[in-house]
C-alpha atoms as a PDB file:
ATOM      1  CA  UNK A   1       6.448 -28.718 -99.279  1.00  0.00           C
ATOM      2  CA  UNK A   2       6.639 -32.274 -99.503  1.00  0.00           C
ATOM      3  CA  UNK A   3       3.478 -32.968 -97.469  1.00  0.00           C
ATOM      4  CA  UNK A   4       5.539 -33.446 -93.959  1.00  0.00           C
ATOM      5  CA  UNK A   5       4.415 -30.735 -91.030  1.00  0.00           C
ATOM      6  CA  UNK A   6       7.977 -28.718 -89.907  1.00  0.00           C
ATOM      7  CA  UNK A   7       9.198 -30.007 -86.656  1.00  0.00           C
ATOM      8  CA  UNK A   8       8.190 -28.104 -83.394  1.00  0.00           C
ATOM      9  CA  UNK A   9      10.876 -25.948 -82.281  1.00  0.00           C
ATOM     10  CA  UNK A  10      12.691 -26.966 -79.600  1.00  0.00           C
ATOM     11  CA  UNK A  11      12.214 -26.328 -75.795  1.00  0.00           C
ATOM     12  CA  UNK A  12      13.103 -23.090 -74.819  1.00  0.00           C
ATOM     13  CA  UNK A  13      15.807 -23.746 -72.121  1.00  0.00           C
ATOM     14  CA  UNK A  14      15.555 -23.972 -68.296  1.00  0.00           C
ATOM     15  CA  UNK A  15      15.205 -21.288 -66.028  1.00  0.00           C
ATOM     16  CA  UNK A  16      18.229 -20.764 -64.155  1.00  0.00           C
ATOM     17  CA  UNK A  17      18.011 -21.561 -60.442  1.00  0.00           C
ATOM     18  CA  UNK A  18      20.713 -19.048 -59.102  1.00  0.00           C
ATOM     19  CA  UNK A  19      18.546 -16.835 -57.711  1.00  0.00           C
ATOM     20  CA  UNK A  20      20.515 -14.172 -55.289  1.00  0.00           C
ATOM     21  CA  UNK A  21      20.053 -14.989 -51.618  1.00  0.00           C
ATOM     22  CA  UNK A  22      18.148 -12.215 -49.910  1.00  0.00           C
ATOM     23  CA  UNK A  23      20.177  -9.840 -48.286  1.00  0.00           C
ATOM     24  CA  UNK A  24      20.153 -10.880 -44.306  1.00  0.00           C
ATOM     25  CA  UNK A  25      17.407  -9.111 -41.557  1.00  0.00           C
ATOM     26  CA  UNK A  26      19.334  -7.028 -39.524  1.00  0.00           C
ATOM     27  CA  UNK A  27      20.088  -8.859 -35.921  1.00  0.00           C
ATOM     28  CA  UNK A  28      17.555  -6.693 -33.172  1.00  0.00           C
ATOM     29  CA  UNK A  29      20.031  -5.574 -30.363  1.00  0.00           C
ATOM     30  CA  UNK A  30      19.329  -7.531 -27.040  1.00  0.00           C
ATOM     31  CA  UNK A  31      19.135  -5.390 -23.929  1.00  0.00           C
ATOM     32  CA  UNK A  32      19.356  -7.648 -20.268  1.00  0.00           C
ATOM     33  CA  UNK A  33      17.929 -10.392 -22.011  1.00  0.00           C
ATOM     34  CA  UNK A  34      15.007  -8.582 -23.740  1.00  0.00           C
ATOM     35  CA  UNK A  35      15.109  -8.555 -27.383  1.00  0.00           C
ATOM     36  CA  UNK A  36      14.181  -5.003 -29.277  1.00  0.00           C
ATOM     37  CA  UNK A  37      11.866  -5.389 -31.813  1.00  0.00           C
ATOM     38  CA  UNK A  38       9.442  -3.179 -33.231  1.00  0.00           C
ATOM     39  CA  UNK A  39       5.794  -3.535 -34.835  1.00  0.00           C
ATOM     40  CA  UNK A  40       7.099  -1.003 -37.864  1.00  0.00           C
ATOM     41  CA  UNK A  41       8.130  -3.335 -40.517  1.00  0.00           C
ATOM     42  CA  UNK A  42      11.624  -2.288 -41.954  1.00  0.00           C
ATOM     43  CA  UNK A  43      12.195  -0.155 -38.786  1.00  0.00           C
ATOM     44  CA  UNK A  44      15.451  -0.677 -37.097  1.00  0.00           C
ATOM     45  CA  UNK A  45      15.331  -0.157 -33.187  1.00  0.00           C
ATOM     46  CA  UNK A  46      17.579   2.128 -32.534  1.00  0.00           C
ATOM     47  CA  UNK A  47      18.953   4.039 -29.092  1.00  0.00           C
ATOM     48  CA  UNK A  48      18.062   7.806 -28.950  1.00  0.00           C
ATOM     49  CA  UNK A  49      21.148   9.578 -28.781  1.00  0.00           C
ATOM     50  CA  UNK A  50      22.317  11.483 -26.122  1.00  0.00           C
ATOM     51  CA  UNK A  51      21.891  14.854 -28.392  1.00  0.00           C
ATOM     52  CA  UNK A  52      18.237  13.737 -28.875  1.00  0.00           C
ATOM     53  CA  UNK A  53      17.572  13.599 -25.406  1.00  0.00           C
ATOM     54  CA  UNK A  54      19.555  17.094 -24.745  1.00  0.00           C
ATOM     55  CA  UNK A  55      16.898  18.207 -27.010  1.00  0.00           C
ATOM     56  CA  UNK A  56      13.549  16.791 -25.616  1.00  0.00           C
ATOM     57  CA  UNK A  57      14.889  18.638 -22.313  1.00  0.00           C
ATOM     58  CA  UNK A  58      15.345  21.829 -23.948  1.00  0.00           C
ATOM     59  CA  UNK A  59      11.616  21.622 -24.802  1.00  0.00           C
ATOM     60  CA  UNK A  60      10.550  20.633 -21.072  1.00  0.00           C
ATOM     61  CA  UNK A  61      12.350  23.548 -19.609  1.00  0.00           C
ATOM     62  CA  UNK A  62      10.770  25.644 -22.389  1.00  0.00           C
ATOM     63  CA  UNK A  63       7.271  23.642 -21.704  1.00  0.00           C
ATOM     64  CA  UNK A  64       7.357  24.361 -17.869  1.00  0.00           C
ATOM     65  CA  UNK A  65       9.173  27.858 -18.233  1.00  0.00           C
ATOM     66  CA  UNK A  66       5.968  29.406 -17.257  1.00  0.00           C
ATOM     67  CA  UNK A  67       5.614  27.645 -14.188  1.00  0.00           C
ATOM     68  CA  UNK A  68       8.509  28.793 -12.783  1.00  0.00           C
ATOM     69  CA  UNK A  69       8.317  32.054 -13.620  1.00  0.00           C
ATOM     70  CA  UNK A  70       4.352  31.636 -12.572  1.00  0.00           C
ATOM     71  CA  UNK A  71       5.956  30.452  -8.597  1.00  0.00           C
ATOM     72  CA  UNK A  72       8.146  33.197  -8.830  1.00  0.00           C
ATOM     73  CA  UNK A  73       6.125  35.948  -9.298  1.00  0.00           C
ATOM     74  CA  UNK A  74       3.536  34.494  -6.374  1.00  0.00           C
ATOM     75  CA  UNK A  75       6.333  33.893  -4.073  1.00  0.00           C
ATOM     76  CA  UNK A  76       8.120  37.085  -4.556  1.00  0.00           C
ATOM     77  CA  UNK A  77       6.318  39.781  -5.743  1.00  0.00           C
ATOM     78  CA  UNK A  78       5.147  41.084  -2.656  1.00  0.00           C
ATOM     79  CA  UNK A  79       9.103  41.248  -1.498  1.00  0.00           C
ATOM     80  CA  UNK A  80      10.507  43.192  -4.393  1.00  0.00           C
ATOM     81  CA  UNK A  81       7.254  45.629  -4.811  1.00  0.00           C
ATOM     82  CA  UNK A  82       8.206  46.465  -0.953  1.00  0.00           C
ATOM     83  CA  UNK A  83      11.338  46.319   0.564  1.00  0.00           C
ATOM     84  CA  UNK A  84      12.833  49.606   1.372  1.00  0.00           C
ATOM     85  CA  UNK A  85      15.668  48.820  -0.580  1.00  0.00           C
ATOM     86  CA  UNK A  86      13.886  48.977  -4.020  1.00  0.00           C
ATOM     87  CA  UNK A  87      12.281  51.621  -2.648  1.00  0.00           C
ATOM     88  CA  UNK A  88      15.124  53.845  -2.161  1.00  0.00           C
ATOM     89  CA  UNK A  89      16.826  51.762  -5.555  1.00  0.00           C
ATOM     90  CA  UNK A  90      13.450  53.525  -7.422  1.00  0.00           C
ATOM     91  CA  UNK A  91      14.216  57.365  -5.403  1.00  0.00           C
ATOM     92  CA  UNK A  92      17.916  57.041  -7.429  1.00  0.00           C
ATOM     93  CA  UNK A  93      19.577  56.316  -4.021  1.00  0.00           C
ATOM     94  CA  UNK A  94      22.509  53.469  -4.507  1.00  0.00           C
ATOM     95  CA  UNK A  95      22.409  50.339  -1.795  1.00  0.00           C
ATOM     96  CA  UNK A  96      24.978  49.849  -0.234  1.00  0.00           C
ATOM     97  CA  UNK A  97      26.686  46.216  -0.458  1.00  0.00           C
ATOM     98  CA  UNK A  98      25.336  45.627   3.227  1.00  0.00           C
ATOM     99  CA  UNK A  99      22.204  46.263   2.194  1.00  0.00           C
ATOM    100  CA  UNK A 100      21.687  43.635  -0.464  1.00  0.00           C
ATOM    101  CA  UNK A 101      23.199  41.203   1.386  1.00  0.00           C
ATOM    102  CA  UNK A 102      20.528  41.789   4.396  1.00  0.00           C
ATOM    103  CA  UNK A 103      17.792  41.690   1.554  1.00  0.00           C
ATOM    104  CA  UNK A 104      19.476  38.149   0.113  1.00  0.00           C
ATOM    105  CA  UNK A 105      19.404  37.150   3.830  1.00  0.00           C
ATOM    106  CA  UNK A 106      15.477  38.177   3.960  1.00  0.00           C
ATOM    107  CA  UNK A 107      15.149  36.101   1.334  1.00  0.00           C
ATOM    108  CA  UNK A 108      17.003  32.652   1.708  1.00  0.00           C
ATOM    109  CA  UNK A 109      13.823  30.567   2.796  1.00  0.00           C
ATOM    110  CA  UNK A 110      11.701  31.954   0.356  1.00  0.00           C
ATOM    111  CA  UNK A 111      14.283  30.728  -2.324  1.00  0.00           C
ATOM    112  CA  UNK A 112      14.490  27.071  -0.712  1.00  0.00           C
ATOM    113  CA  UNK A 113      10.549  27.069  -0.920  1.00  0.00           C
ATOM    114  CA  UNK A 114      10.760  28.233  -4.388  1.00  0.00           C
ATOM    115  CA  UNK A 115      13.416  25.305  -5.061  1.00  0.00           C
ATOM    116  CA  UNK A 116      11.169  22.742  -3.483  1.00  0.00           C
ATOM    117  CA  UNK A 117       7.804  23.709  -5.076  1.00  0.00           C
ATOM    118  CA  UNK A 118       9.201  24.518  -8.748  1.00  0.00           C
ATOM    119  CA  UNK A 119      11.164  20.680  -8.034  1.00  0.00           C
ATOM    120  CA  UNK A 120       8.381  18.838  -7.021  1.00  0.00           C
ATOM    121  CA  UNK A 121       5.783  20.011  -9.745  1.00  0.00           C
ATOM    122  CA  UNK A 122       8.345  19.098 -12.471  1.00  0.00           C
ATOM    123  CA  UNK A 123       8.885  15.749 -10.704  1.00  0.00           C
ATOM    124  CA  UNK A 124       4.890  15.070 -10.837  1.00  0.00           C
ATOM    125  CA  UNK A 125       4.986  15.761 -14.429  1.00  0.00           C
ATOM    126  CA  UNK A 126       8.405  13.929 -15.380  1.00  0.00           C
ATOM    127  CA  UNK A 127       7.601  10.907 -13.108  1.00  0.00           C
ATOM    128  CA  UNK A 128       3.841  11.027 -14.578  1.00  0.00           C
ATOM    129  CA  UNK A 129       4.835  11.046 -18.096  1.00  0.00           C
ATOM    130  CA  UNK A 130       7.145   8.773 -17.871  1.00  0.00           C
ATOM    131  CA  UNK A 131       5.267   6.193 -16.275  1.00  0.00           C
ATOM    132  CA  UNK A 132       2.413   6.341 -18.482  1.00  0.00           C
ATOM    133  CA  UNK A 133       3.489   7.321 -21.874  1.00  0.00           C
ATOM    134  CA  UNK A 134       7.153   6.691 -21.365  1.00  0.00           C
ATOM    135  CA  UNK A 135       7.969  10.405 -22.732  1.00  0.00           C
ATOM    136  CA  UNK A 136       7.309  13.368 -21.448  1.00  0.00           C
ATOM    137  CA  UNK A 137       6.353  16.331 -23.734  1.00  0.00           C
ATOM    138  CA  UNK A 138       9.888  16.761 -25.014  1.00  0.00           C
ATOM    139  CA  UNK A 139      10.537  13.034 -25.673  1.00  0.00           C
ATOM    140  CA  UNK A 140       7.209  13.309 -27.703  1.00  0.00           C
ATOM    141  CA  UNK A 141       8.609  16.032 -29.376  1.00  0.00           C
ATOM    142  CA  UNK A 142      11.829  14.504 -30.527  1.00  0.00           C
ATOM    143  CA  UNK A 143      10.385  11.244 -30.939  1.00  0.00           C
ATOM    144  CA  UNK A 144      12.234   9.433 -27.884  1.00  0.00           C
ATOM    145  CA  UNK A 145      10.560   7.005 -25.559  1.00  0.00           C
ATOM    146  CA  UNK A 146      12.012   5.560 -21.374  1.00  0.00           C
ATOM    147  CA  UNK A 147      11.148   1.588 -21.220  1.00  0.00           C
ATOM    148  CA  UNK A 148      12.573  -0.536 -18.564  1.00  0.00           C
ATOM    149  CA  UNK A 149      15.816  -2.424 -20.234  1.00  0.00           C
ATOM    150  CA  UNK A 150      14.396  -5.996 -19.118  1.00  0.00           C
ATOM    151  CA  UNK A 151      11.241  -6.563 -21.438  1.00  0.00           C
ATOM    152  CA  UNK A 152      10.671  -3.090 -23.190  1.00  0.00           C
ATOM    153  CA  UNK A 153       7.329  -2.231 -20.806  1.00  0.00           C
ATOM    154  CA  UNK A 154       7.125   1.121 -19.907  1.00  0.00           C
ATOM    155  CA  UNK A 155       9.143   1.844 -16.515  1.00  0.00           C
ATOM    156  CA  UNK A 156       7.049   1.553 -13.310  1.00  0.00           C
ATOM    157  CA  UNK A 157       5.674   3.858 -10.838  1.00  0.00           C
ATOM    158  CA  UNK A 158       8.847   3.349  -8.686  1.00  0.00           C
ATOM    159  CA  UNK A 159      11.739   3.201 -11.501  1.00  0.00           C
ATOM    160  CA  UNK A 160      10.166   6.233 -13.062  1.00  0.00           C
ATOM    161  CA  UNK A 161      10.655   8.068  -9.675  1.00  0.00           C
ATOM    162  CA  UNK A 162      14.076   7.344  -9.199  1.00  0.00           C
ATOM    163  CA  UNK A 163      15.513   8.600 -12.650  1.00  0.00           C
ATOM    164  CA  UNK A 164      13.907  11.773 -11.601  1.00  0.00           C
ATOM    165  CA  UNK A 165      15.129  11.692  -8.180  1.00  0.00           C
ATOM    166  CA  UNK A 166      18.972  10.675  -8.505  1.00  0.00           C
ATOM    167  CA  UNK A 167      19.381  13.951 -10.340  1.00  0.00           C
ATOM    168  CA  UNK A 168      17.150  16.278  -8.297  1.00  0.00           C
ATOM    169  CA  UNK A 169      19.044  14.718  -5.301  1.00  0.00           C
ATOM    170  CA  UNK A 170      22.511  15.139  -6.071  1.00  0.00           C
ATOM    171  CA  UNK A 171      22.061  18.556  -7.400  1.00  0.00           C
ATOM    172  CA  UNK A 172      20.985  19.830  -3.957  1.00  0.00           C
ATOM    173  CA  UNK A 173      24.180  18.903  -2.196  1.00  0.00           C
ATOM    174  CA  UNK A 174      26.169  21.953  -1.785  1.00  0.00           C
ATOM    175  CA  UNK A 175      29.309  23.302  -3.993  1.00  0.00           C
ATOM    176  CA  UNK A 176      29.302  20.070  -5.905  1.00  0.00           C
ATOM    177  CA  UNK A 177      25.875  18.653  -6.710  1.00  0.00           C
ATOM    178  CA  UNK A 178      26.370  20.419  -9.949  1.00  0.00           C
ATOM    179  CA  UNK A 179      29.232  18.383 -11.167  1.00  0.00           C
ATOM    180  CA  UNK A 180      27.463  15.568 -10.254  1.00  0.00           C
ATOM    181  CA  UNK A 181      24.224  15.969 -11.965  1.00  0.00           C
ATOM    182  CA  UNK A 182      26.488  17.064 -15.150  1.00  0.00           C
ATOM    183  CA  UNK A 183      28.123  12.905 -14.603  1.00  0.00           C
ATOM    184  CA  UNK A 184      24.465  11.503 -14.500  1.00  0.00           C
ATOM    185  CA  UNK A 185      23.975  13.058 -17.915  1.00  0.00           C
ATOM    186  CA  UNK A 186      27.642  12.724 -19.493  1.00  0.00           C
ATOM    187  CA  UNK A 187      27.630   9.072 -18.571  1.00  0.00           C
ATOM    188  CA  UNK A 188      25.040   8.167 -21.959  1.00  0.00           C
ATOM    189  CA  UNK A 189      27.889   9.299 -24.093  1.00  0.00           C
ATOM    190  CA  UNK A 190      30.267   6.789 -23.625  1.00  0.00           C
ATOM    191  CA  UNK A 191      27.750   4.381 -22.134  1.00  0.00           C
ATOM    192  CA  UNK A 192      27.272   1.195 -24.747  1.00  0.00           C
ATOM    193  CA  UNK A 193      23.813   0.966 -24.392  1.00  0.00           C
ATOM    194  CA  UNK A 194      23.077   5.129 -23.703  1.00  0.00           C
ATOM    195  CA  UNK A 195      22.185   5.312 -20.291  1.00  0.00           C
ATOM    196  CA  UNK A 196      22.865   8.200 -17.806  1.00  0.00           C
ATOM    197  CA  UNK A 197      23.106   6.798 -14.388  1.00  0.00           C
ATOM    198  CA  UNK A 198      19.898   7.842 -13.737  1.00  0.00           C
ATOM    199  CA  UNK A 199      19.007   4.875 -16.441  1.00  0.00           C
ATOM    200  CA  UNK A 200      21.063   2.408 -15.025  1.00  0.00           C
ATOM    201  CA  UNK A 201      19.306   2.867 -11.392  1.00  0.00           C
ATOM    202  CA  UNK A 202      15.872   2.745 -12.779  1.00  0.00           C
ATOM    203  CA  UNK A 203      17.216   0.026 -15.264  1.00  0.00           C
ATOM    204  CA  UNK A 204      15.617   1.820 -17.885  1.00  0.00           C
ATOM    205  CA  UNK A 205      17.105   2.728 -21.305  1.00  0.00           C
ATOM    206  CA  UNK A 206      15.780   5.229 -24.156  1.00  0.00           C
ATOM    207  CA  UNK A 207      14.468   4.579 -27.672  1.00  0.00           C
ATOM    208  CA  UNK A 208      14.248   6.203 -30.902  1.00  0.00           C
ATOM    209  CA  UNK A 209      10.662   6.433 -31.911  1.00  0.00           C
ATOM    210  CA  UNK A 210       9.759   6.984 -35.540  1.00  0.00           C
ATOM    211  CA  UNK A 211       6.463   8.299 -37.259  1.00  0.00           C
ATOM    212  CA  UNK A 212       3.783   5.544 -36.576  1.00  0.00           C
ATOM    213  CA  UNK A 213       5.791   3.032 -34.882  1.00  0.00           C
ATOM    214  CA  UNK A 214       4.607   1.726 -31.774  1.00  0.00           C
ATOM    215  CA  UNK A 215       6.860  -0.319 -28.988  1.00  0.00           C
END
């Protein structure tokens, strides 16, 4: 009122500096030297677990269910449609237990064929898979992938062979192949890093895969 202009008012006061540190990127896990990392931002690497992978071989067995049963049929057919013994089995006549023990007898090469053929045609579409995609079509399914431990490629021709073949191996030797294919697989569970001894002979281990991430 006097004729003077009011002063300005003052500065507002300084911004404060203490901004919060950003919360720390998680540490990738380092396999033989090779460090996991992944071209999904925000997408931890992560080990499929052994329950994963029981899964993705549920779904081969169910995938390549049909082959078998397709061998089967074309190795066998002929043999049950005419042995005598089903024959007199279809007239109501009981066989005796000498009888089905000759016809098992009949039989025993036919069933190591059938164990060879049915073997190797899963082993040309494990090893395949797994060489070139690094899953086969259960891993797909489940969203699991095989890469060699050492730089993350995908396993090679040779490595991809041998996790098929330890397994398929040991379960042909007599009375106790079984237990020791059941160890090959057990061993992921209390493994650090996951691996069934078929993974640490083809130095390979096993990933989780999510939706659009790529190794």
């Amino acid at each position: 009122m006097d004729g003077h202009e009011a002063p300005p008012p003052p500065p507002p006061p300084p911004a404060s500096t203490n901004i919060p540190p950003a919360p720390p990127m998680p540490v990738p896990p380092v396999y033989g030297g090779w460090v996991a990392t992944t071209q999904a931002p925000n997408v931890p690497m992560q080990l499929a677990t052994p329950w994963r992978r029981l899964g993705a071989y549920v779904i081969d067995a169910l995938v390549f269910l049909p082959v078998w049963i397709g061998v089967f049929f074309g190795l066998f057919f002929h043999d049950f449609a005419n042995d005598p013994l089903f024959d007199e089995a279809r007239a109501g006549i009981q066989p005796s237990d000498a009888q089905i023990q000759a016809f098992v007898n009949r039989l025993q090469g036919k069933f190591f064929v059938y164990a060879l053929v049915v073997g190797a045609l899963y082993g040309v579409y494990n090893v395949l898979f797994t060489k070139l995609r690094g899953q086969t079509l259960g891993k797909m399914a489940v969203g699991v992938k095989v890469v060699q431990i050492y730089d993350g490629s995908l396993p090679t021709w040779g490595n991809a062979g041998l996790r098929w073949a330890l397994p398929t191996i040991v379960g042909l030797v007599p009375f106790y192949g079984s237990i020791g294919v059941l160890l090959i697989y057990l061993w992921m569970f209390w493994d650090p890093n996951k691996q069934g001894l078929h993974d640490k002979l083809a130095k390979t281990i096993v990933l989780r895969v999510f939706p659009g991430q790529r190794l």
